PDB file of C-alpha atoms in Angstrom:
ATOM      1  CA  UNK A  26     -20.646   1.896  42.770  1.00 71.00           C
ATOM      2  CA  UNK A  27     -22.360   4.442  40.303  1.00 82.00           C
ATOM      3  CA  UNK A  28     -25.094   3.816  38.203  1.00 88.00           C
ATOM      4  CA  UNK A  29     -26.684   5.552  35.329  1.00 91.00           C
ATOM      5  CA  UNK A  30     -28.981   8.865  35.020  1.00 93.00           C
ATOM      6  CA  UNK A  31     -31.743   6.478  33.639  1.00 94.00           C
ATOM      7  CA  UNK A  32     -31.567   4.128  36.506  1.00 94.00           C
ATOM      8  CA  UNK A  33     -31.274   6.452  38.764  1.00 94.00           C
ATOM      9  CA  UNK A  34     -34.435   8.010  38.159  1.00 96.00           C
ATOM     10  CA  UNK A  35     -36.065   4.771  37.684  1.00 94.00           C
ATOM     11  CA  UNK A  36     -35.309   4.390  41.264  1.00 94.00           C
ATOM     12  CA  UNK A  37     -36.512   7.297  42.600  1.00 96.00           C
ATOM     13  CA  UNK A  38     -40.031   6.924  40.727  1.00 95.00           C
ATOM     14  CA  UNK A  39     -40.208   4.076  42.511  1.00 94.00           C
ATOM     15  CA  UNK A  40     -40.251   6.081  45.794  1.00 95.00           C
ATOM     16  CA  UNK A  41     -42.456   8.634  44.537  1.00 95.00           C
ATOM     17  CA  UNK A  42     -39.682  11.502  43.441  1.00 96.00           C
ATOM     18  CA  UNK A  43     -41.386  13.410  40.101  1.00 96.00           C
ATOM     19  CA  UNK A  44     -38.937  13.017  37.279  1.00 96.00           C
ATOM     20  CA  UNK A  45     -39.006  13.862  33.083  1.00 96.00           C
ATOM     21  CA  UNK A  46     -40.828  10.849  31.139  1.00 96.00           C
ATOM     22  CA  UNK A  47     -37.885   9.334  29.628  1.00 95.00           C
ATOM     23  CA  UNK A  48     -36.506   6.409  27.363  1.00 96.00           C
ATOM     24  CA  UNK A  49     -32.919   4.777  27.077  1.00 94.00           C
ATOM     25  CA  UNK A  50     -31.683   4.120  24.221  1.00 93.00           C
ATOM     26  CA  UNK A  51     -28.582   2.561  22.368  1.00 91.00           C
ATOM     27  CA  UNK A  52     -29.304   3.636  18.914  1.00 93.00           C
ATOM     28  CA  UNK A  53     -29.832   6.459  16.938  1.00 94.00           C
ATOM     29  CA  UNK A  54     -32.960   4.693  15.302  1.00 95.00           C
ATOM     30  CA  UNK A  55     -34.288   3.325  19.397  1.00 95.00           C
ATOM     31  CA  UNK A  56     -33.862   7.274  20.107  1.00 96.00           C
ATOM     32  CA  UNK A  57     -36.030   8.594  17.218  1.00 96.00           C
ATOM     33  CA  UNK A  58     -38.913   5.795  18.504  1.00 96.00           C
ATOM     34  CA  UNK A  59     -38.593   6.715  21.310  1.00 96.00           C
ATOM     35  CA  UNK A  60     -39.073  10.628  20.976  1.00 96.00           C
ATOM     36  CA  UNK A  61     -42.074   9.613  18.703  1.00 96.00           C
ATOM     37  CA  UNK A  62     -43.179   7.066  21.606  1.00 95.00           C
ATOM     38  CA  UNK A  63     -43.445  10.491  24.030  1.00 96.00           C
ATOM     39  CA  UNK A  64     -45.014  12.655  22.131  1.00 94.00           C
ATOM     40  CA  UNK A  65     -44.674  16.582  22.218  1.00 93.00           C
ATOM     41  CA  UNK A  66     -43.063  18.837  20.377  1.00 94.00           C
ATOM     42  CA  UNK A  67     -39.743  18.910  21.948  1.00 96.00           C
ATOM     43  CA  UNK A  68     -37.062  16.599  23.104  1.00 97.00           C
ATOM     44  CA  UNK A  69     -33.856  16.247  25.158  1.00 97.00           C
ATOM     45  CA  UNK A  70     -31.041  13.775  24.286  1.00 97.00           C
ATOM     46  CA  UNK A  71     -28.638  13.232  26.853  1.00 95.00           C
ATOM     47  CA  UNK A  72     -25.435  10.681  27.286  1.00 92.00           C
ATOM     48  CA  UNK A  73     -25.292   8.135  29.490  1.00 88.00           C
ATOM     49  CA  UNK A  74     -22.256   7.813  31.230  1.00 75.00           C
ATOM     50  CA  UNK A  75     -20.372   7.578  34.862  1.00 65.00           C
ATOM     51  CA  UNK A  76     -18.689  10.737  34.342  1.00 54.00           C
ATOM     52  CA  UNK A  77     -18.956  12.741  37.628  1.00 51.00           C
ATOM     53  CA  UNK A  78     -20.337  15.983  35.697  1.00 55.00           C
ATOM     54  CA  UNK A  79     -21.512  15.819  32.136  1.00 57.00           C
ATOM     55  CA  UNK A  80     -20.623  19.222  30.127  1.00 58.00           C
ATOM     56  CA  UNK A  81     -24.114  20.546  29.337  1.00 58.00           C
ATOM     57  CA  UNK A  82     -22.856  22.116  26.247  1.00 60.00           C
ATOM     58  CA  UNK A  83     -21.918  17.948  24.620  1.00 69.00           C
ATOM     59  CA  UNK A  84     -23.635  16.009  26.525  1.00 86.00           C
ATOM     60  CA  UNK A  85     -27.133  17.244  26.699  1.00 92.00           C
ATOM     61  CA  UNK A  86     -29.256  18.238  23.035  1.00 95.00           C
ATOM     62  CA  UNK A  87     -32.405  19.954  22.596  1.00 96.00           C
ATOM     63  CA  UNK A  88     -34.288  18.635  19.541  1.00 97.00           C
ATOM     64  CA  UNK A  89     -36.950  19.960  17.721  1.00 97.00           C
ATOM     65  CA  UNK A  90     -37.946  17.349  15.376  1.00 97.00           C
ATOM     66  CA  UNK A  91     -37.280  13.431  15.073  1.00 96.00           C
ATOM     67  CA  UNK A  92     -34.757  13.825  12.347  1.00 97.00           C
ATOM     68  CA  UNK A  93     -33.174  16.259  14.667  1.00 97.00           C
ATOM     69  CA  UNK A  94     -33.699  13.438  17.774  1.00 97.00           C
ATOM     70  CA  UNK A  95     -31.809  10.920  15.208  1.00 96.00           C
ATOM     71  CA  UNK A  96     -29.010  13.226  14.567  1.00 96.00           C
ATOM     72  CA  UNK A  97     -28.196  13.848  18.118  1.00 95.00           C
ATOM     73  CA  UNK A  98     -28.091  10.627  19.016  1.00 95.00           C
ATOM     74  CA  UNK A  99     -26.113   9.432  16.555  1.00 93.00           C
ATOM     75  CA  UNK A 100     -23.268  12.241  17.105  1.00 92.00           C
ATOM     76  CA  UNK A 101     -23.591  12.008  21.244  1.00 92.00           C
ATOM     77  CA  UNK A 102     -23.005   7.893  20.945  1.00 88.00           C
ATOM     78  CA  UNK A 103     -19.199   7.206  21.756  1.00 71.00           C
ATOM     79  CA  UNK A 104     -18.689  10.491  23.164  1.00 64.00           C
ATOM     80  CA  UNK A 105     -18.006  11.242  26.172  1.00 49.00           C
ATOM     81  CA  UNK A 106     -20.280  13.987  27.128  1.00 49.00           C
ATOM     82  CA  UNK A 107     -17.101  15.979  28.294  1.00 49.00           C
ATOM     83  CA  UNK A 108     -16.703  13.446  31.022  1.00 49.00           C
ATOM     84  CA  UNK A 109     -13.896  11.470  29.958  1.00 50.00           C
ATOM     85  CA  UNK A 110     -15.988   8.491  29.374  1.00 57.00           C
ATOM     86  CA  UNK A 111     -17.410   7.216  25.651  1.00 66.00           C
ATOM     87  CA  UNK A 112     -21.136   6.956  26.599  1.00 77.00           C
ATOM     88  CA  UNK A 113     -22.779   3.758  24.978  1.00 78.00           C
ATOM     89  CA  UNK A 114     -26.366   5.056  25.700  1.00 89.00           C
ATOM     90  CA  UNK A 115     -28.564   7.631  25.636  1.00 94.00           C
ATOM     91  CA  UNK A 116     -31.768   8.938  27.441  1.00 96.00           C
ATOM     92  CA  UNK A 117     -34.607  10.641  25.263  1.00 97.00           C
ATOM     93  CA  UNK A 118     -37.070  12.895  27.901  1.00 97.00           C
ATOM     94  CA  UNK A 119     -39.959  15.460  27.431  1.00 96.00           C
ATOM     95  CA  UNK A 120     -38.651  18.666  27.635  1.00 96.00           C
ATOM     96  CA  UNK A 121     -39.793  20.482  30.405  1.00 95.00           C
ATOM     97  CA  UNK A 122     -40.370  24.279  30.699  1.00 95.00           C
ATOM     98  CA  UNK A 123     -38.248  25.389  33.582  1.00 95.00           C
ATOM     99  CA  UNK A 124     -38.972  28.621  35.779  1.00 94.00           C
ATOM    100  CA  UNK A 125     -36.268  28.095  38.562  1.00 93.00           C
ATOM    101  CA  UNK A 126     -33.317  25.902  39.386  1.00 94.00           C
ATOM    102  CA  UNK A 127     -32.314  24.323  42.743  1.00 95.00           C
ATOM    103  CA  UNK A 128     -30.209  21.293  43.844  1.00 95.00           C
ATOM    104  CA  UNK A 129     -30.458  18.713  46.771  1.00 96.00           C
ATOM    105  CA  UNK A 130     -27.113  16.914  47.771  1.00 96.00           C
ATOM    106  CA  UNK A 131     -27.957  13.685  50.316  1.00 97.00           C
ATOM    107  CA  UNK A 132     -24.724  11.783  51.532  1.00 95.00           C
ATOM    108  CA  UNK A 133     -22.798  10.519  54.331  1.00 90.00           C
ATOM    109  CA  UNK A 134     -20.971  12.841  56.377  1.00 88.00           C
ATOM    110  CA  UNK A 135     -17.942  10.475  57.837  1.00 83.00           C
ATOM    111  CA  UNK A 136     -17.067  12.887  60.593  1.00 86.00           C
ATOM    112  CA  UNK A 137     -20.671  12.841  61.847  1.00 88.00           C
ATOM    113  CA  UNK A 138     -22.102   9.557  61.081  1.00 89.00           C
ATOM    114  CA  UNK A 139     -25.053  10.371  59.792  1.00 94.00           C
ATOM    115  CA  UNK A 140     -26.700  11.228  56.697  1.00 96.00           C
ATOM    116  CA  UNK A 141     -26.409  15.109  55.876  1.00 96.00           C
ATOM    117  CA  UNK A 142     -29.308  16.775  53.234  1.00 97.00           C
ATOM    118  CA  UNK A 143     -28.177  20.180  51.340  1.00 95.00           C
ATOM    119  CA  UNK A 144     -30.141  22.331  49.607  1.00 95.00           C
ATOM    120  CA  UNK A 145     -29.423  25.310  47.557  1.00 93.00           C
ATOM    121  CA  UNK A 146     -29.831  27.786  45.294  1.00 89.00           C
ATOM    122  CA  UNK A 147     -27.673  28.257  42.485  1.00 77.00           C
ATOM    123  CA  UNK A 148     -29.443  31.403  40.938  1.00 62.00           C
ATOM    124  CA  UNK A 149     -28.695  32.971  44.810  1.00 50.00           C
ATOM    125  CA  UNK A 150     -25.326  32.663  45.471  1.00 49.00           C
ATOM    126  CA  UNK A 151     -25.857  34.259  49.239  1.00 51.00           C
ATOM    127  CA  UNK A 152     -24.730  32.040  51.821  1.00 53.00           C
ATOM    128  CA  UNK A 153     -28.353  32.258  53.272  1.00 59.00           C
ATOM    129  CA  UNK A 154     -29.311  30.170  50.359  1.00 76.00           C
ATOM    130  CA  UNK A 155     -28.033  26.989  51.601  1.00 84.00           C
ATOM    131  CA  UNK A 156     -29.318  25.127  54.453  1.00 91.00           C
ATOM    132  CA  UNK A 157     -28.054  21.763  55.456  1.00 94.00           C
ATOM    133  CA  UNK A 158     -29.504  19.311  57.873  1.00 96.00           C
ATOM    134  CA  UNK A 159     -27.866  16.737  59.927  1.00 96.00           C
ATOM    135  CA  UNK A 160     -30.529  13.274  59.500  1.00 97.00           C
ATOM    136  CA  UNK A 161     -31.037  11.728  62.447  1.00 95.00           C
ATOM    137  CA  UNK A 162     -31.315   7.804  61.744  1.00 94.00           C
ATOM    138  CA  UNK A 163     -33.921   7.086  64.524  1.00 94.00           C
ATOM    139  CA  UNK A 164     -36.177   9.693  63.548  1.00 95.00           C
ATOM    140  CA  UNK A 165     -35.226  10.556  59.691  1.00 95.00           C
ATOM    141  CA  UNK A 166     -35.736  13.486  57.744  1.00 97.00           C
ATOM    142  CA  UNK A 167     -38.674  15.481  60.194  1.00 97.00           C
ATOM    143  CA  UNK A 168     -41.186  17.743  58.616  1.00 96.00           C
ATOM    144  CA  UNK A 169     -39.692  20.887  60.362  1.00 96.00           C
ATOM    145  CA  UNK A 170     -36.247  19.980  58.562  1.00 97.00           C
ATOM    146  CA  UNK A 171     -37.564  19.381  55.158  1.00 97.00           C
ATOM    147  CA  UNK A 172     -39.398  22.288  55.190  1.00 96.00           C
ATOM    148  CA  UNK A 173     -36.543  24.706  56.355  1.00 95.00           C
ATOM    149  CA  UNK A 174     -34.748  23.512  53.706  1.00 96.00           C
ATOM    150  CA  UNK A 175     -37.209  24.513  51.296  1.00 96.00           C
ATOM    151  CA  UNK A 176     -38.170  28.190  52.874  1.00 94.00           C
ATOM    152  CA  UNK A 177     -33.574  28.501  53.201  1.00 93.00           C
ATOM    153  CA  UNK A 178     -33.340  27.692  49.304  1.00 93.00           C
ATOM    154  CA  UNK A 179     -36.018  30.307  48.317  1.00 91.00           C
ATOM    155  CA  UNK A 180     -38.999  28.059  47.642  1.00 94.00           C
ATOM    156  CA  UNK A 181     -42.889  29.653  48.949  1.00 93.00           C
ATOM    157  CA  UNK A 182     -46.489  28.643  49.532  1.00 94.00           C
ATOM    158  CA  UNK A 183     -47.888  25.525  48.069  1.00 94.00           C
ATOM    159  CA  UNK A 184     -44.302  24.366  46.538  1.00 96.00           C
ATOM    160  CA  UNK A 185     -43.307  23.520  50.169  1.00 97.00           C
ATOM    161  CA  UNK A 186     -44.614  21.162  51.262  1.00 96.00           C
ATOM    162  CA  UNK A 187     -44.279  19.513  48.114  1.00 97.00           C
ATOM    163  CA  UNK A 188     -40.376  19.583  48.416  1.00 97.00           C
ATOM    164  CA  UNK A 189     -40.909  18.518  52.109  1.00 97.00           C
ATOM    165  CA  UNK A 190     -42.739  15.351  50.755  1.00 97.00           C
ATOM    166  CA  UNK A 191     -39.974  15.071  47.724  1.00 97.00           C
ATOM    167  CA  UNK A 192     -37.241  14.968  50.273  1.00 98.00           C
ATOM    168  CA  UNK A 193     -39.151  12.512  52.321  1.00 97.00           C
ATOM    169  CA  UNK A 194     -39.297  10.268  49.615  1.00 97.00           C
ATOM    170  CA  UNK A 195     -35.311  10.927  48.433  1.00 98.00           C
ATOM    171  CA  UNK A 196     -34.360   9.992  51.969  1.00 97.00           C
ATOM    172  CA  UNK A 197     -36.434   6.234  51.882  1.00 96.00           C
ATOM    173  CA  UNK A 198     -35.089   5.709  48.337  1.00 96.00           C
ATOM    174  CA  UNK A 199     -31.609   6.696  49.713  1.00 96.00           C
ATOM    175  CA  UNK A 200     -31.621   4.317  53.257  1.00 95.00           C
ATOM    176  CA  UNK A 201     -33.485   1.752  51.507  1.00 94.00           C
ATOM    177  CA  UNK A 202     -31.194   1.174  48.733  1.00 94.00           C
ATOM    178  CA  UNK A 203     -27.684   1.699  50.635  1.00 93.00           C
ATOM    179  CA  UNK A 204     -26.515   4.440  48.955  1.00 94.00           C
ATOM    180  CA  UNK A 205     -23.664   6.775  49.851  1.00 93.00           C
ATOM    181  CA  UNK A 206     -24.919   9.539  47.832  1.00 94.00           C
ATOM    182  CA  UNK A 207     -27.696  10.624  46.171  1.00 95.00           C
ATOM    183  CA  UNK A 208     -27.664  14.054  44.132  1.00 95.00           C
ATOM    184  CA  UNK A 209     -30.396  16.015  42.045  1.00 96.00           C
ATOM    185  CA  UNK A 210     -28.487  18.361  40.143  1.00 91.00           C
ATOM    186  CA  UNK A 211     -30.949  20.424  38.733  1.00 93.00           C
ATOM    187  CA  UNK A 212     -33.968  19.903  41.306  1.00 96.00           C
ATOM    188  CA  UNK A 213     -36.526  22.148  39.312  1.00 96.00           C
ATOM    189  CA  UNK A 214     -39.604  24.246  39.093  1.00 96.00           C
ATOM    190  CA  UNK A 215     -41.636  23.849  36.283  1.00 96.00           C
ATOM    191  CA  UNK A 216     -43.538  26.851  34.750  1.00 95.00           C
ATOM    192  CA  UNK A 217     -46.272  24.708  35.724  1.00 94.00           C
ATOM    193  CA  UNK A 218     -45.796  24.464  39.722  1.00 94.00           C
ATOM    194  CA  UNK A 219     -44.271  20.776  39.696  1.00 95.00           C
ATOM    195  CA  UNK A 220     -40.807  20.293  41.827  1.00 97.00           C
ATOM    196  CA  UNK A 221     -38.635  17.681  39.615  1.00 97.00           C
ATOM    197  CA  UNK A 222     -35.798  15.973  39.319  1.00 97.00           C
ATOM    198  CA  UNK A 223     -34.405  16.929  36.295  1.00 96.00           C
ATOM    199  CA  UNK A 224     -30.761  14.878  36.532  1.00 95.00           C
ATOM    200  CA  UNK A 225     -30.050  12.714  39.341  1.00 95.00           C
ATOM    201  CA  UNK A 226     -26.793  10.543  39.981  1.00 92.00           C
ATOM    202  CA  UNK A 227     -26.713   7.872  43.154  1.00 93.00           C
ATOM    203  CA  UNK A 228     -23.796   5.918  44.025  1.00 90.00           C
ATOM    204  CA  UNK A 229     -24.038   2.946  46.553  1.00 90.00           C
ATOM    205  CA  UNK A 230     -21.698   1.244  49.023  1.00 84.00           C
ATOM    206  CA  UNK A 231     -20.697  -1.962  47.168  1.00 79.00           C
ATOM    207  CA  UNK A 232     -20.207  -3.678  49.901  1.00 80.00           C
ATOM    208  CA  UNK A 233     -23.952  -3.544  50.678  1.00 84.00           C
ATOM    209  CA  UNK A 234     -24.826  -5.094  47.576  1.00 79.00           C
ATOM    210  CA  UNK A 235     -25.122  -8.129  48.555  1.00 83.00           C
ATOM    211  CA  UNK A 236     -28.558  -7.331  49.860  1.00 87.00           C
ATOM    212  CA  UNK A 237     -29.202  -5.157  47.120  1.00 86.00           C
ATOM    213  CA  UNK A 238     -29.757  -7.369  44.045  1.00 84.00           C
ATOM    214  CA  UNK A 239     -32.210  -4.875  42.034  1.00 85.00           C
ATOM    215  CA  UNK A 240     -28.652  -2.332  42.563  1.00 85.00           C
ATOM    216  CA  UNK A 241     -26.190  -4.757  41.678  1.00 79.00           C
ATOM    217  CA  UNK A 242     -28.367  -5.741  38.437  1.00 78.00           C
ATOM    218  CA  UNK A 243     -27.998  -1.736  37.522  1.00 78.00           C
ATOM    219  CA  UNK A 244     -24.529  -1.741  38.086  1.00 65.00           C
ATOM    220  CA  UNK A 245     -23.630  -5.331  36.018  1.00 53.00           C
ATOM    221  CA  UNK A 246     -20.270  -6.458  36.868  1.00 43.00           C
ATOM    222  CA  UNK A 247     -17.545  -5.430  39.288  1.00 38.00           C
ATOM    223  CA  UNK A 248     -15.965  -3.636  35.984  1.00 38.00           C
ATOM    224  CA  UNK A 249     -18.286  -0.797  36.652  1.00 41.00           C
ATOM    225  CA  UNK A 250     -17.206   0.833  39.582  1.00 46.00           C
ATOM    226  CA  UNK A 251     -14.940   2.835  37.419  1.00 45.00           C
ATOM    227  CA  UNK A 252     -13.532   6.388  38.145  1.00 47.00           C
ATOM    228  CA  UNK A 253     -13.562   9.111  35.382  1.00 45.00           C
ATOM    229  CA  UNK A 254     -10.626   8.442  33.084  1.00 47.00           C
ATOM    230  CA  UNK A 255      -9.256  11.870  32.734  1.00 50.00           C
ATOM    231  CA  UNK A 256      -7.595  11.171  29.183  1.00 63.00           C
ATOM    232  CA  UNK A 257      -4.147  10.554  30.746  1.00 79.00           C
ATOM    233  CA  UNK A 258      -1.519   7.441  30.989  1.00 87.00           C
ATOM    234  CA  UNK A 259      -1.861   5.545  34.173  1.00 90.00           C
ATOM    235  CA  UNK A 260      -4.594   3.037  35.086  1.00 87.00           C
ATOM    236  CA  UNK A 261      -5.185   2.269  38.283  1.00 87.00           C
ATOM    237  CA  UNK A 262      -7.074  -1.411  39.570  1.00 87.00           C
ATOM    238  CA  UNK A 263      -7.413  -1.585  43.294  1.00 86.00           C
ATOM    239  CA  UNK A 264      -9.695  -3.830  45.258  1.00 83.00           C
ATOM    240  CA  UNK A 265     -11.286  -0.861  47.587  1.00 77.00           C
ATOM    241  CA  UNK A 266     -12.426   2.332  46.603  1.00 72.00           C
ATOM    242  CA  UNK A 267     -10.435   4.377  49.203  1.00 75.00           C
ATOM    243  CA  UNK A 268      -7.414   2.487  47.887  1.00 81.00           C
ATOM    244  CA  UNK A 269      -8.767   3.402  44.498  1.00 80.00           C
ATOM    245  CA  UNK A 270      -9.188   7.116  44.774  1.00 78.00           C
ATOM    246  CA  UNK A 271      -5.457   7.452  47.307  1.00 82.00           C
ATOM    247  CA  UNK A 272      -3.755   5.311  44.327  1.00 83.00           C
ATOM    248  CA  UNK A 273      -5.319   7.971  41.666  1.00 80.00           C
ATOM    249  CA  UNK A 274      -4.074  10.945  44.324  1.00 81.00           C
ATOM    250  CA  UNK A 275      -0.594   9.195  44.424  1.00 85.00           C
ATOM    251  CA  UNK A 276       0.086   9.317  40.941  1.00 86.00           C
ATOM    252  CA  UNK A 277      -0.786  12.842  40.433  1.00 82.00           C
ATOM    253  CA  UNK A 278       1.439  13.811  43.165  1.00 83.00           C
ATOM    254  CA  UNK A 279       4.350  11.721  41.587  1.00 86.00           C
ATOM    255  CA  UNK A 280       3.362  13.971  38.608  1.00 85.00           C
ATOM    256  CA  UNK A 281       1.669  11.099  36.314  1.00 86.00           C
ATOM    257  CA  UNK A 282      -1.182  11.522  34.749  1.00 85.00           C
ATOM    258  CA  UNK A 283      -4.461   9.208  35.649  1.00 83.00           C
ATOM    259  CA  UNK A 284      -6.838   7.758  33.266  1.00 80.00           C
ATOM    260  CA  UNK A 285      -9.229   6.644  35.699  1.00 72.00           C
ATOM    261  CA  UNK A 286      -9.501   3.269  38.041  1.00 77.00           C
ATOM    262  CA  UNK A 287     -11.717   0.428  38.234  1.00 81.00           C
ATOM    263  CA  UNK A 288     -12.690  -1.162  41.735  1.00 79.00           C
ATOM    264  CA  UNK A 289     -13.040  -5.006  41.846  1.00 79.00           C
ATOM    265  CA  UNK A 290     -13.924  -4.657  45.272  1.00 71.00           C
ATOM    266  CA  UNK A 291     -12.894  -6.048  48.745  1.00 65.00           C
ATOM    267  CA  UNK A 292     -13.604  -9.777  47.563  1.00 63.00           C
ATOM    268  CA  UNK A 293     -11.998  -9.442  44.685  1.00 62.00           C
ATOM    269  CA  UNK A 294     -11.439 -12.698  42.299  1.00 71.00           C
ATOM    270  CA  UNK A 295      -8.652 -13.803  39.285  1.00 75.00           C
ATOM    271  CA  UNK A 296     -12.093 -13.628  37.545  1.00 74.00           C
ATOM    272  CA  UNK A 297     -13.314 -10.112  38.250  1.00 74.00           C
ATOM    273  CA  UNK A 298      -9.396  -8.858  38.179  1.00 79.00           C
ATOM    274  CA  UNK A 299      -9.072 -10.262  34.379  1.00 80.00           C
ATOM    275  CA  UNK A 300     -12.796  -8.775  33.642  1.00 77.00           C
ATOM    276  CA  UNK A 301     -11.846  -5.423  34.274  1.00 79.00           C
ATOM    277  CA  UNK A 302      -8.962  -5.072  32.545  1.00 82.00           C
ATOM    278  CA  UNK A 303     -10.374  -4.761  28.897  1.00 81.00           C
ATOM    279  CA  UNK A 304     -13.137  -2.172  30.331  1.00 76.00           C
ATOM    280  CA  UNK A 305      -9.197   0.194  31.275  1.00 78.00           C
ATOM    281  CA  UNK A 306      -7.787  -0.834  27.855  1.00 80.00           C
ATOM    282  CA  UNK A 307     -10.660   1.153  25.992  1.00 75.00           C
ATOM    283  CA  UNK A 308      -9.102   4.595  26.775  1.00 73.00           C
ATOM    284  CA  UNK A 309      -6.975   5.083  23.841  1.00 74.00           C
ATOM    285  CA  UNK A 310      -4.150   6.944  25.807  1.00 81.00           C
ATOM    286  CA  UNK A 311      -3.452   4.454  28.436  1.00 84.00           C
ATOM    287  CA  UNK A 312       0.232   3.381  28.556  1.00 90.00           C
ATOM    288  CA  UNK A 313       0.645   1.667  32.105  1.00 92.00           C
ATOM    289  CA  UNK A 314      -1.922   0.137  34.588  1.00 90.00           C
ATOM    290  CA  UNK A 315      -0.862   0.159  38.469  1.00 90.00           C
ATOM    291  CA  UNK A 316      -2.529  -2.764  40.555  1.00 90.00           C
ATOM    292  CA  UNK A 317      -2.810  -1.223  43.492  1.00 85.00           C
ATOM    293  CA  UNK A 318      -4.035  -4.294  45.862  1.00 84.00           C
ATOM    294  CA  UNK A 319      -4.151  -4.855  49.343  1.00 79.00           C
ATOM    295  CA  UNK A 320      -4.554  -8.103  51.273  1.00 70.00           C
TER     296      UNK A 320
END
């Protein structure tokens, strides 16, 4: 279960993570307030979608002025970003002077059981610039961890330990909210000396959400655990995302063509099965849909 760039960071503000002042938006007119509503002299226009990666060169816009705010908008609405999916709304932040890049990757590792924490350095592509760390759920994320991380990725003096207290606060927004995987993709360094989260996408175990109302608010129906479409032929609906993902695997190696999948999940009802269906009809080159259910 995925849920927006916007929402995500609205969650991790809540847990103390430093993030862009930002504004969603579903209009070019709501996206021109709300550049005028932050103030500066610079804005960025992103769209909003569940794509997995968002092509930087579509789906994110500098803008300079508010007619220039307006004009992105309006051209970024309804397209996907690069990601296969039409985006239906947008995110208007402060633009934020940049002096390095990182990025933090928290998920579970099956094998181990646990909850793993990478950090890295994209500018230093030298092995020694990623360190991962192995959570222990007892204990979670220690000082000594965090803060190896942040020497291993190349950060120095009074910027450690505020990534040590960032990550702190990443892991207690990621164990209290269930998720499965929560990524800050650019973590940066402002001119200024602030650590950030620039872009930030979280995905959740549905089948926690039943103690996670706030999550399952963000993520509206069961229509919206949807996988990329991909511009191809074949839907897939499956009630499990394993089942989801090995049905989108199977028709690739038949050599079909996948235009994405949507999950009803494990309880699936007549109701959320006939819900779904209408969000897979959007993609203009669908021809079939497999129902891939188990039960």
């Amino acid at each position: 279960m995925n849920i927006h760039e916007y929402q995500g960071k609205d969650l991790l503000r809540r847990y103390g993570v430093a993030t862009p002042c930002g504004l969603a938006c579903a209009s070019a007119d709501e996206a021109a307030s709300a550049a005028t509503r932050l103030g500066g002299r610079a804005w960025v226009v992103k769209a909003q979608s569940h794509a997995a990666r968002r092509d930087p060169r579509r789906g994110v816009r500098r803008a300079w002025s508010i007619d220039e705010v307006r004009r992105h908008a309006a051209a970024l609405l309804g397209d996907s970003g690069g990601g296969g999916r039409p985006a239906d709304r947008l995110l208007v932040e402060e633009d934020i002077e940049i002096d390095q890049l990182f990025h933090l990757d928290m998920s579970l590792d099956s094998g181990l059981r646990r909850v793993a924490l990478v950090g890295s350095s994209p500018s230093a592509r030298a092995p020694e610039r990623h360190r991962k760390v192995v959570i222990d759920p007892v204990t979670g994320l220690k000082r000594s961890e965090a803060e190896g991380i942040a020497r291993g990725i190349g950060l120095v003096g009074k910027t450690i330990p505020q990534a040590r207290v960032l990550m702190s606060n990443l892991y207690e927004a990621f164990d209290a909210s269930d998720a499965s995987r929560a990524e800050i993709d650019p973590l940066v360094l402002t001119r200024d000396g602030r650590l950030m989260a620039l872009d930030v996408r979280f995905s959740f175990d549905s089948n926690a959400l039943f103690r996670q109302p706030d999550i399952a608010s963000m993520c509206g129906n069961d229509a919206d655990r949807c996988g990329t479409p991909t511009g191809g032929s074949i839907g897939g609906l499956a009630n499990g995302a394993r089942l989801a993902v090995a049905g989108v695997g199977m028709v690739r190696l038949c050599g079909g063509s996948p235009a994405g999948f949507i999950d009803v999940g494990g309880g699936g009802t007549g109701g959320k099965v006939s819900g779904a269906f209408p969000r897979l009809l959007r993609t203009s080159s669908l021809q079939a849909v497999l129902v891939n259910v188990f039960g």
